[in-house]
Amino acid sequence: MESGAGGDQQVEFARAVDGSRPTREIIDLAALQEALAEAENEIASLRTALEANRVIAVALGILIERYGISQDTAFAYLKRLSQDNNRKLRDLAAELVDTGKLSDDGEVSWPDGP
């Protein structure tokens, strides 16, 4: 029998299913259902991260093309803007991709030169 909070929940689940003493199969099923829920949450998080990375890559491409800078310089610029404005980098990138500009689109000062 498993120990800890997860094991206790599995036993409670097993008893709730048939009201009798839990069997190993029911406990295993509860563990599989819990693992499946965790995997589904991880998949959702990875999809969100993948979409954010795509948007950031497009934004970097815009900055690289517009200003003739390196990828590292473009990323450092977005990172600095993110920190200075207390905004998520992915939100700044999405703004640039959606509107073609950034809120801070005044004079650009690059972290390590143009």
Short mmCIF file of C-alpha atoms in Angstrom, two decimals:
data_model
loop_
_atom_site.label_atom_id
_atom_site.label_comp_id
_atom_site.label_asym_id
_atom_site.label_seq_id
_atom_site.Cartn_x
_atom_site.Cartn_y
_atom_site.Cartn_z
CA MET A 1 0.00 0.00 0.00
CA GLU A 2 1.27 3.49 -0.82
CA SER A 3 1.94 6.00 1.92
CA GLY A 4 1.52 9.75 2.09
CA ALA A 5 -1.29 12.03 0.96
CA GLY A 6 -1.48 10.54 -2.54
CA GLY A 7 -1.86 7.00 -1.14
CA ASP A 8 -4.55 8.11 1.32
CA GLN A 9 -6.51 9.77 -1.48
CA GLN A 10 -6.28 6.61 -3.53
CA VAL A 11 -7.65 4.51 -0.69
CA GLU A 12 -10.51 6.99 -0.16
CA PHE A 13 -11.24 6.92 -3.90
CA ALA A 14 -11.24 3.13 -3.90
CA ARG A 15 -13.66 2.96 -0.97
CA ALA A 16 -15.93 5.52 -2.60
CA VAL A 17 -16.09 3.42 -5.77
CA ASP A 18 -17.50 0.26 -4.25
CA GLY A 19 -17.80 0.94 -0.51
CA SER A 20 -15.67 -2.07 0.37
CA ARG A 21 -12.06 -2.74 1.11
CA PRO A 22 -9.95 -1.30 -1.74
CA THR A 23 -8.38 -3.67 -4.17
CA ARG A 24 -4.98 -3.18 -5.76
CA GLU A 25 -6.63 -2.69 -9.17
CA ILE A 26 -8.80 0.18 -7.92
CA ILE A 27 -5.84 1.83 -6.21
CA ASP A 28 -3.79 1.45 -9.40
CA LEU A 29 -6.64 3.00 -11.41
CA ALA A 30 -6.76 5.98 -9.05
CA ALA A 31 -3.00 6.44 -9.40
CA LEU A 32 -3.29 6.28 -13.19
CA GLN A 33 -6.09 8.86 -13.18
CA GLU A 34 -3.99 11.18 -11.02
CA ALA A 35 -0.97 10.72 -13.32
CA LEU A 36 -3.15 11.40 -16.36
CA ALA A 37 -4.45 14.65 -14.84
CA GLU A 38 -0.87 15.75 -14.09
CA ALA A 39 0.21 14.88 -17.64
CA GLU A 40 -2.71 16.85 -19.12
CA ASN A 41 -1.71 19.89 -17.01
CA GLU A 42 1.89 19.58 -18.17
CA ILE A 43 0.79 19.32 -21.82
CA ALA A 44 -1.29 22.49 -21.44
CA SER A 45 1.68 24.32 -19.89
CA LEU A 46 3.99 23.16 -22.66
CA ARG A 47 1.53 24.30 -25.34
CA THR A 48 1.36 27.74 -23.73
CA ALA A 49 5.15 27.94 -23.57
CA LEU A 50 5.47 26.83 -27.20
CA GLU A 51 3.04 29.51 -28.38
CA ALA A 52 4.87 32.16 -26.32
CA ASN A 53 8.20 31.07 -27.83
CA ARG A 54 6.76 31.35 -31.33
CA VAL A 55 5.54 34.89 -30.68
CA ILE A 56 8.88 35.88 -29.14
CA ALA A 57 10.72 34.46 -32.18
CA VAL A 58 8.56 36.49 -34.55
CA ALA A 59 9.12 39.64 -32.47
CA LEU A 60 12.87 39.04 -32.51
CA GLY A 61 12.71 38.68 -36.27
CA ILE A 62 10.92 42.03 -36.56
CA LEU A 63 13.57 43.78 -34.43
CA ILE A 64 16.44 42.09 -36.30
CA GLU A 65 15.03 43.12 -39.68
CA ARG A 66 13.98 46.61 -38.65
CA TYR A 67 17.19 47.62 -36.89
CA GLY A 68 19.79 45.31 -38.45
CA ILE A 69 20.82 43.88 -35.09
CA SER A 70 21.79 40.42 -33.89
CA GLN A 71 19.37 37.98 -32.30
CA ASP A 72 21.18 38.33 -28.97
CA THR A 73 20.87 42.13 -29.05
CA ALA A 74 17.18 41.95 -29.97
CA PHE A 75 16.52 39.52 -27.12
CA ALA A 76 18.49 41.62 -24.63
CA TYR A 77 16.45 44.66 -25.70
CA LEU A 78 13.11 42.88 -25.18
CA LYS A 79 14.35 41.49 -21.88
CA ARG A 80 15.40 44.94 -20.66
CA LEU A 81 12.06 46.46 -21.74
CA SER A 82 10.27 43.67 -19.92
CA GLN A 83 12.17 44.34 -16.71
CA ASP A 84 12.01 48.14 -16.96
CA ASN A 85 8.26 48.13 -17.57
CA ASN A 86 7.43 45.21 -15.29
CA ARG A 87 5.73 43.37 -18.15
CA LYS A 88 6.12 39.81 -19.30
CA LEU A 89 8.46 39.44 -22.24
CA ARG A 90 5.86 37.37 -24.10
CA ASP A 91 3.33 40.21 -23.72
CA LEU A 92 5.78 42.76 -25.15
CA ALA A 93 6.55 40.38 -28.02
CA ALA A 94 2.84 39.89 -28.72
CA GLU A 95 2.34 43.67 -28.75
CA LEU A 96 5.13 44.08 -31.29
CA VAL A 97 3.79 41.27 -33.48
CA ASP A 98 0.19 42.54 -33.30
CA THR A 99 0.81 46.27 -33.75
CA GLY A 100 4.25 46.49 -35.34
CA LYS A 101 5.50 48.68 -32.51
CA LEU A 102 6.14 48.72 -28.79
CA SER A 103 4.80 51.13 -26.17
CA ASP A 104 8.41 52.19 -25.64
CA ASP A 105 9.01 52.81 -29.36
CA GLY A 106 10.82 56.09 -28.80
CA GLU A 107 14.57 56.32 -29.14
CA VAL A 108 16.04 52.85 -29.02
CA SER A 109 19.13 52.34 -26.90
CA TRP A 110 20.58 48.89 -27.42
CA PRO A 111 22.13 47.02 -24.48
CA ASP A 112 25.30 46.17 -26.41
CA GLY A 113 25.24 48.59 -29.33
CA PRO A 114 23.31 48.41 -32.62
#
